[in-house]
PDB file of C-alpha atoms in Angstrom:
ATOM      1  CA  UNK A   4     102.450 128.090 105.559  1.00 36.00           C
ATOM      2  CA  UNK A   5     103.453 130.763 108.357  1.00 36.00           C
ATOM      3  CA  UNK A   6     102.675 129.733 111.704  1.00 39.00           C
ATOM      4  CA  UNK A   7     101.021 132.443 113.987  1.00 45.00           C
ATOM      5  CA  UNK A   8      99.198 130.646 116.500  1.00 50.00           C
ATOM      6  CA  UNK A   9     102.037 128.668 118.067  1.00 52.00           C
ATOM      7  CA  UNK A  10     104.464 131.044 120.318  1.00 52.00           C
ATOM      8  CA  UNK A  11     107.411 128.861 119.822  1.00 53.00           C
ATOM      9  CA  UNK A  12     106.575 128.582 116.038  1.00 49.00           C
ATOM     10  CA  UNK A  13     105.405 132.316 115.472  1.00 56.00           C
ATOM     11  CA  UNK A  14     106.559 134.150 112.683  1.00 59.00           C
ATOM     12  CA  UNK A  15     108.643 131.132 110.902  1.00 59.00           C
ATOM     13  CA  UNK A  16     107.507 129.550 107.394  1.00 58.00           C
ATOM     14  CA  UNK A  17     106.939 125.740 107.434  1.00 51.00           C
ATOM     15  CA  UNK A  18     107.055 123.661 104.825  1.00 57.00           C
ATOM     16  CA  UNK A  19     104.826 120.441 104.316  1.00 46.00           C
ATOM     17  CA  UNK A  20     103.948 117.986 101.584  1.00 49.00           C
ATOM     18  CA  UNK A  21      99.888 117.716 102.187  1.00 42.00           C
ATOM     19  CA  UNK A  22      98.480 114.428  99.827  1.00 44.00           C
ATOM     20  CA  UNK A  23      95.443 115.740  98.663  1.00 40.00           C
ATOM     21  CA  UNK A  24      92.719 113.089  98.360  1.00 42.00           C
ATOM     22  CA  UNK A  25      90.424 113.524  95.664  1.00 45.00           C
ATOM     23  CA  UNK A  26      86.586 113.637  95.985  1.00 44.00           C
ATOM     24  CA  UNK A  27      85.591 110.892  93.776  1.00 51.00           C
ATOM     25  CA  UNK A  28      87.780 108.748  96.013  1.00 49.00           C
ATOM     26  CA  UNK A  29      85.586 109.091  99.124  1.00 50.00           C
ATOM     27  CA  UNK A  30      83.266 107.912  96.585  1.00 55.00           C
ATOM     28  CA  UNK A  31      84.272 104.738  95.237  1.00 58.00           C
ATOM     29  CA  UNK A  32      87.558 104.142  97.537  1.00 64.00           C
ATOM     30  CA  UNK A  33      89.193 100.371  96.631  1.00 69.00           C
ATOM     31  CA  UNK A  34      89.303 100.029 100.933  1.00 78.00           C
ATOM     32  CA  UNK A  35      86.884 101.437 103.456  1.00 83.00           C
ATOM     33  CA  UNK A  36      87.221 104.059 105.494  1.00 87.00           C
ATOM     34  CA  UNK A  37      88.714 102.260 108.906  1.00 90.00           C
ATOM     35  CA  UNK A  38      85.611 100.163 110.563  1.00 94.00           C
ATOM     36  CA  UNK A  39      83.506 100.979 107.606  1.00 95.00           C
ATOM     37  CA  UNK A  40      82.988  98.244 104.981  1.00 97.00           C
ATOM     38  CA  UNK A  41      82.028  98.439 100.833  1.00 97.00           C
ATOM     39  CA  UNK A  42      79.201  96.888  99.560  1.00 98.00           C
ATOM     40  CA  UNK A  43      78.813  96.716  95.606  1.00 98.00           C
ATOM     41  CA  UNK A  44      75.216  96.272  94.504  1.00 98.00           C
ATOM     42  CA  UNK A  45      73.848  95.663  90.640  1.00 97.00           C
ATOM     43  CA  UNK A  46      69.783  95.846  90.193  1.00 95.00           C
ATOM     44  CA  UNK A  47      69.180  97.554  86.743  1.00 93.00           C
ATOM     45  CA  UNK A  48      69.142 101.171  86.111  1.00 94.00           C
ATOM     46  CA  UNK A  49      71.769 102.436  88.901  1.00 96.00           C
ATOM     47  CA  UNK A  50      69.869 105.812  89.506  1.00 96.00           C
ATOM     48  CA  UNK A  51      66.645 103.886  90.979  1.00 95.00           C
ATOM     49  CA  UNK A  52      69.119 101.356  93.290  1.00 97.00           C
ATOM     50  CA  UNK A  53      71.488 103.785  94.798  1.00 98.00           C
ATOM     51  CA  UNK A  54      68.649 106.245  95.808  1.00 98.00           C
ATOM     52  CA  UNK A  55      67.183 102.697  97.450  1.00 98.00           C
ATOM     53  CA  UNK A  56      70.470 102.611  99.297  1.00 98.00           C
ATOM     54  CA  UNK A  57      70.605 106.337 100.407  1.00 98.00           C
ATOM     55  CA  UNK A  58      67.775 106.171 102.529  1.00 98.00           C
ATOM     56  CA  UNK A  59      69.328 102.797 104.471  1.00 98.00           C
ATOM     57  CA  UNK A  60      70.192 104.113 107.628  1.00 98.00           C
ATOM     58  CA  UNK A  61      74.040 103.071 108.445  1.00 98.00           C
ATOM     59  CA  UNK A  62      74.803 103.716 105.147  1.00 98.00           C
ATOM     60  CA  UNK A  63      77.482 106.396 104.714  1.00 96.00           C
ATOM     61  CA  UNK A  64      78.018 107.071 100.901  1.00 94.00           C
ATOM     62  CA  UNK A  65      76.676 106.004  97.617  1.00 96.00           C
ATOM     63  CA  UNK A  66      77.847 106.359  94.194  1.00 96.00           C
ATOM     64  CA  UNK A  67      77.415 104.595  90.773  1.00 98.00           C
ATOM     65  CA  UNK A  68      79.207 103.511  88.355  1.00 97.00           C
ATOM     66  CA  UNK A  69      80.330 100.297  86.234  1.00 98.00           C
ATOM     67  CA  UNK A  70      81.464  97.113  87.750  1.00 97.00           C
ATOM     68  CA  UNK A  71      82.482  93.420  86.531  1.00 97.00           C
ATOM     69  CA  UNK A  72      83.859  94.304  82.846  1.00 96.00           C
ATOM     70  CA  UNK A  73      87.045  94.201  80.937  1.00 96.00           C
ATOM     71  CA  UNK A  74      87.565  97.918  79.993  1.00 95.00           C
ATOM     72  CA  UNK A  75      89.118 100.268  81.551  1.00 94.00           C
ATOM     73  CA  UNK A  76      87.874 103.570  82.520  1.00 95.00           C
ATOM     74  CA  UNK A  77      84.481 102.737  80.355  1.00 96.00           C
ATOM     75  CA  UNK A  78      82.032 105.959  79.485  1.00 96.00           C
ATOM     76  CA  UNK A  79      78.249 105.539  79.722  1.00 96.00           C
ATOM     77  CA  UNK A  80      78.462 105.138  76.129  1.00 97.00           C
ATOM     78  CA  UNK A  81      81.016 102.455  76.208  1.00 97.00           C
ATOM     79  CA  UNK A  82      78.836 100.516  78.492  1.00 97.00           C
ATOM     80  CA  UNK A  83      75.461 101.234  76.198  1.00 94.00           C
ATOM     81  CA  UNK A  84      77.068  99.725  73.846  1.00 94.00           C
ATOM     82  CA  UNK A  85      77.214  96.299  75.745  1.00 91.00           C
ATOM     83  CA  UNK A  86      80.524  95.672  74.326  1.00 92.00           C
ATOM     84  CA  UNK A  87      82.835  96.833  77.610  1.00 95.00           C
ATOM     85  CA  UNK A  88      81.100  94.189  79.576  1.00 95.00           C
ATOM     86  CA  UNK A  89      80.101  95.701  82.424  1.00 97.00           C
ATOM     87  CA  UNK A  90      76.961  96.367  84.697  1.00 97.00           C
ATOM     88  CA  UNK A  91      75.354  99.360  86.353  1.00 97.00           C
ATOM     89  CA  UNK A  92      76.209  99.095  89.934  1.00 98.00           C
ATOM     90  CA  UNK A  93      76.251 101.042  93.036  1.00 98.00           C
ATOM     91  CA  UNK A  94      78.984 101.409  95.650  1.00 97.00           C
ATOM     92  CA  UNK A  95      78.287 101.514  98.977  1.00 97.00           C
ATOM     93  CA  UNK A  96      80.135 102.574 102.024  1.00 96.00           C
ATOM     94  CA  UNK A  97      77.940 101.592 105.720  1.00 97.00           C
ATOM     95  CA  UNK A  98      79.125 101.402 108.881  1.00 97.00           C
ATOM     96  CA  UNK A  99      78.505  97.718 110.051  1.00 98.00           C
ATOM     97  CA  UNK A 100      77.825  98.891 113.821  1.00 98.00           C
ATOM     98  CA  UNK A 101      74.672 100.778 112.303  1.00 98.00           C
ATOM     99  CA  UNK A 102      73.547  98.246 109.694  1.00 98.00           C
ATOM    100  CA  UNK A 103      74.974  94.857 108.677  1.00 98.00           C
ATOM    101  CA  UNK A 104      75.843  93.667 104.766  1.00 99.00           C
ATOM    102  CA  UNK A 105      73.000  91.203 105.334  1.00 98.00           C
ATOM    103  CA  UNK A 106      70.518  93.746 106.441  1.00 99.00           C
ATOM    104  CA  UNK A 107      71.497  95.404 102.965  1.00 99.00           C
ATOM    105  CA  UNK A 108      70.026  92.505 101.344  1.00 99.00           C
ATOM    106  CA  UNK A 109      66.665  93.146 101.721  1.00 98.00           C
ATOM    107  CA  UNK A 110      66.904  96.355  99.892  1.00 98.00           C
ATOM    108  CA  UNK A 111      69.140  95.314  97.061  1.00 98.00           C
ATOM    109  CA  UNK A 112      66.140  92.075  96.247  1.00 97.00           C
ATOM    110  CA  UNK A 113      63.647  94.669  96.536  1.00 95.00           C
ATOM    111  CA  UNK A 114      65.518  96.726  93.574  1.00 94.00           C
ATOM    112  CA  UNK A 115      66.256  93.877  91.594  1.00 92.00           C
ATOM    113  CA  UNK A 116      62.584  91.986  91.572  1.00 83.00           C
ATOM    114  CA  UNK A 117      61.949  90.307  88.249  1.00 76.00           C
ATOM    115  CA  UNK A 118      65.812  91.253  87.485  1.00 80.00           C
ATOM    116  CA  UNK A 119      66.792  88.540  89.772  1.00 91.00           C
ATOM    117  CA  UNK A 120      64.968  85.950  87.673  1.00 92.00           C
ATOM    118  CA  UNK A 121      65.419  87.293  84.000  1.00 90.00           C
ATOM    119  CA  UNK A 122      68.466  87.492  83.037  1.00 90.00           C
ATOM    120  CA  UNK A 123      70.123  90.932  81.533  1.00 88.00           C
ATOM    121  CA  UNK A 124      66.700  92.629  82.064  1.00 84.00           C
ATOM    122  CA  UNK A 125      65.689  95.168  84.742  1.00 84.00           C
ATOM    123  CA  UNK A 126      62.022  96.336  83.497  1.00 79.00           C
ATOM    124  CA  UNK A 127      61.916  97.802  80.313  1.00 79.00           C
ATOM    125  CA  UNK A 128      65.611  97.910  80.370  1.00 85.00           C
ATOM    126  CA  UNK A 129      67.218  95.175  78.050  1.00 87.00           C
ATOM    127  CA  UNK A 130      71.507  94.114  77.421  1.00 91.00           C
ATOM    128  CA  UNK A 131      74.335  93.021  80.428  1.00 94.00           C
ATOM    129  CA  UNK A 132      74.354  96.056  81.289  1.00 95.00           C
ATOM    130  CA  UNK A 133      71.241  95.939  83.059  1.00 94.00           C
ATOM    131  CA  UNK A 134      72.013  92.259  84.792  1.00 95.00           C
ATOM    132  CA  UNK A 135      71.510  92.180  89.082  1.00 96.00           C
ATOM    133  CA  UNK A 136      74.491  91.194  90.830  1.00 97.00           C
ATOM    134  CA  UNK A 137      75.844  91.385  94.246  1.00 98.00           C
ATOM    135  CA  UNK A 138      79.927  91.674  94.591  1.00 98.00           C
ATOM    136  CA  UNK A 139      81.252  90.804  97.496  1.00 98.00           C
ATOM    137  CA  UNK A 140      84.155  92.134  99.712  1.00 97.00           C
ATOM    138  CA  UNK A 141      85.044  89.474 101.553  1.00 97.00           C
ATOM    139  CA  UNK A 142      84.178  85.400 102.727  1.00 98.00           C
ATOM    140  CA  UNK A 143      81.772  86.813 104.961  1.00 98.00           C
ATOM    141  CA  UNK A 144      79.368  88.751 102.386  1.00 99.00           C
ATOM    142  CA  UNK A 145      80.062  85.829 100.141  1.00 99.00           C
ATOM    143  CA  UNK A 146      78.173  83.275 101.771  1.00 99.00           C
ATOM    144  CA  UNK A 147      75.713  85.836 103.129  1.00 99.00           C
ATOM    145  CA  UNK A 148      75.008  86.839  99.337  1.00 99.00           C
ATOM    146  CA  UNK A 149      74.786  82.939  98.164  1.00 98.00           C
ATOM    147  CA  UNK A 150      72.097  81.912 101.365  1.00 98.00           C
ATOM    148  CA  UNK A 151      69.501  84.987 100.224  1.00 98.00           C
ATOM    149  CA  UNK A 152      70.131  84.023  96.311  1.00 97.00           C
ATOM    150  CA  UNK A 153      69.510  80.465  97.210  1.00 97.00           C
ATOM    151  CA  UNK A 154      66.533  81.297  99.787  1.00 97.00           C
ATOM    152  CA  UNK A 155      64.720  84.099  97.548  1.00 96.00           C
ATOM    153  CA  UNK A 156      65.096  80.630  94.479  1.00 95.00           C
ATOM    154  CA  UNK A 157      63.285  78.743  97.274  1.00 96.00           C
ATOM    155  CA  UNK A 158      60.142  81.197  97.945  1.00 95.00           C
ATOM    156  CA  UNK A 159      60.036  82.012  94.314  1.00 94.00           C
ATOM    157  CA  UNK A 160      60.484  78.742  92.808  1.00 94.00           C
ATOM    158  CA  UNK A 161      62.483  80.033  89.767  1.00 93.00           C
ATOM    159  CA  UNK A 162      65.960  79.957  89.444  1.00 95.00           C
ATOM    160  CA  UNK A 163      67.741  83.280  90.544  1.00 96.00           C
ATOM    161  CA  UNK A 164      70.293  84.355  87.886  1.00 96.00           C
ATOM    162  CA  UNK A 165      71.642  87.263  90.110  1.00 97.00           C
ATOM    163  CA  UNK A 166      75.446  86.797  89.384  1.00 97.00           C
ATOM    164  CA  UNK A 167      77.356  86.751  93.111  1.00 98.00           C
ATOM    165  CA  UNK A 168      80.925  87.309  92.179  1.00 98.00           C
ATOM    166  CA  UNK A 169      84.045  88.696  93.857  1.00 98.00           C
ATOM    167  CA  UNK A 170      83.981  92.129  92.943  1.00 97.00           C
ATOM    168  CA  UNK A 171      86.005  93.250  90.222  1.00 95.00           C
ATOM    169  CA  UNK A 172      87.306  96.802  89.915  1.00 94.00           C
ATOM    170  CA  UNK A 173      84.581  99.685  89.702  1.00 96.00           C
ATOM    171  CA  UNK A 174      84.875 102.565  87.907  1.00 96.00           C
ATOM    172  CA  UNK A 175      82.561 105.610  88.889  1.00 96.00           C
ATOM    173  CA  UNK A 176      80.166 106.844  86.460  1.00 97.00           C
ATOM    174  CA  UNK A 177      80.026 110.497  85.189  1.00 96.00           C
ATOM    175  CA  UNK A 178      79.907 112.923  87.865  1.00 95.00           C
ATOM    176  CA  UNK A 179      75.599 113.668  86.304  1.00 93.00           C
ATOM    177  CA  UNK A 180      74.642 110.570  87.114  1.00 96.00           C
ATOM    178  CA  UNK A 181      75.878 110.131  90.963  1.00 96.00           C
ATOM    179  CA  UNK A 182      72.865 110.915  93.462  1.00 96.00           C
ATOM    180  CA  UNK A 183      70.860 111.879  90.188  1.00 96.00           C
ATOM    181  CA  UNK A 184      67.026 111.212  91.392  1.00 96.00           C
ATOM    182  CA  UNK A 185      68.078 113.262  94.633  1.00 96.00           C
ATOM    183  CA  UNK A 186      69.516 116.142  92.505  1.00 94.00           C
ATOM    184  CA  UNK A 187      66.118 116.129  89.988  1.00 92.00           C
ATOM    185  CA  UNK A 188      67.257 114.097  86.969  1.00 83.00           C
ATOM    186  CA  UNK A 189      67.063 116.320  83.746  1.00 77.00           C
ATOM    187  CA  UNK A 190      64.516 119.323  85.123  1.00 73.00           C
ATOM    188  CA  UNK A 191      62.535 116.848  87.883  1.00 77.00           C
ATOM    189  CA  UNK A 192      61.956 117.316  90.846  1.00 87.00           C
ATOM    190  CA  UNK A 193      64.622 115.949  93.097  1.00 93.00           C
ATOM    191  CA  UNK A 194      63.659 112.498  95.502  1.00 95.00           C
ATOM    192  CA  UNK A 195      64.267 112.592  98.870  1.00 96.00           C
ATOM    193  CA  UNK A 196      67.117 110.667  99.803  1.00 97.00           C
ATOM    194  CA  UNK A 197      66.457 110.996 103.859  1.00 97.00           C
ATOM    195  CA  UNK A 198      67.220 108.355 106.227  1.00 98.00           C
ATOM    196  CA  UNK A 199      64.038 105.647 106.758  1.00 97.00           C
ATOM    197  CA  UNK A 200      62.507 107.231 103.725  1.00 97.00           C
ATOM    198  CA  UNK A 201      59.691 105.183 102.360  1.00 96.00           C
ATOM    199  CA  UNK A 202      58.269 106.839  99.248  1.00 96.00           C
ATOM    200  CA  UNK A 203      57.974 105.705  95.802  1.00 94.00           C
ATOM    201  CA  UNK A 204      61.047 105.552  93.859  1.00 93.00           C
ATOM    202  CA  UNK A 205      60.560 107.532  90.517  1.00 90.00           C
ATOM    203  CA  UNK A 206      63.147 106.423  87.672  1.00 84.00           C
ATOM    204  CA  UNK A 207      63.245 109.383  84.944  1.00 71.00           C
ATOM    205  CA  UNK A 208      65.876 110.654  82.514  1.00 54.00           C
TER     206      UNK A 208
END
């Protein structure tokens, strides 16, 4: 790097090691951003949920991907197949002065509707892979998570299978399927994903 802008550095060559951080880490990073906090979400077909989640104001990024199995580095396939054990989830990154993890909640129940009471079914969706689940960060999102499970059982009067379990590592899906209703699916017309939007969610492949 040579210096020009800097008269007592002008003219000399520097030499630095830069850390370069990769993009699909500000996707899915293991920590937050400093006074941002993760949320990871699981409500059947990830595409449907994480658009849900882009329009929550406060929320900073999204991204999908596969959370609570036993393989490492699993492919879309790999989790088809129901045999990696894992669940279509979303990662989310919010800032909790905008919007807290409880005022996430509403969303995520939303999303999940029948999945919360049948388990490893989201619509016409059937296998684990397709099983609601919130995964919590911390104490704090813990208990948050278990008082909505146990006061959506109360107004429902079913029992809510939702699994609410520490969450385990998550491994981003293929870079086609993050923001994929925004971007248009395969030849649709892209969703808006603008704060306080309201419309329809549209799930197509």
């Amino acid at each position: 790097v040579t210096v020009d802008a800097n008269p007592p550095l002008a003219g000399r060559t520097l030499i630095f090691d830069i850390e370069l951080v990769g993009f699909k880490e500000l996707l899915a990073p293991a920590e937050p951003p400093e006074g941002m906090e993760l949320a990871t979400f699981a409500a059947g077909c990830f595409w449907g949920v994480e658009l849900a989640f882009q329009r929550v104001p406060g929320v900073l990024v999204t991204a999908v991907g596969y959370a609570q199995g036993h393989q490492e580095k699993p492919s879309y396939e790999d989790v088809c197949s129901a045999e990696s054990g894992h669940t279509e989830a979303v990662r989310v990154v919010f800032d909790p002065k905008e919007v807290t993890f409880e005022q996430l909640l509403p969303t995520f129940w939303e999303r999940a509707g029948k999945n919360a009471t049948t388990l490893n079914r989201a619509g016409n969706d059937e296998g684990p892979q397709y099983r609601s689940g919130i995964y919590f960060h911390s104490p704090e999102q813990a208990a948050a998570a278990r008082r909505s499970a146990a006061d959506l059982e109360a107004k429902l009067g079913q029992k809510v299978v939702t699994e609410v379990e520490a969450a385990a590592p998550f491994w981003l899906a293929e870079d086609y399927h993050q923001q994929y209703l925004e971007k248009g699916g395969r030849g649709g017309e892209g969703q808006s994903a603008e704060k306080g939007n309201t419309d329809t969610i549209r799930c197509y492949g």
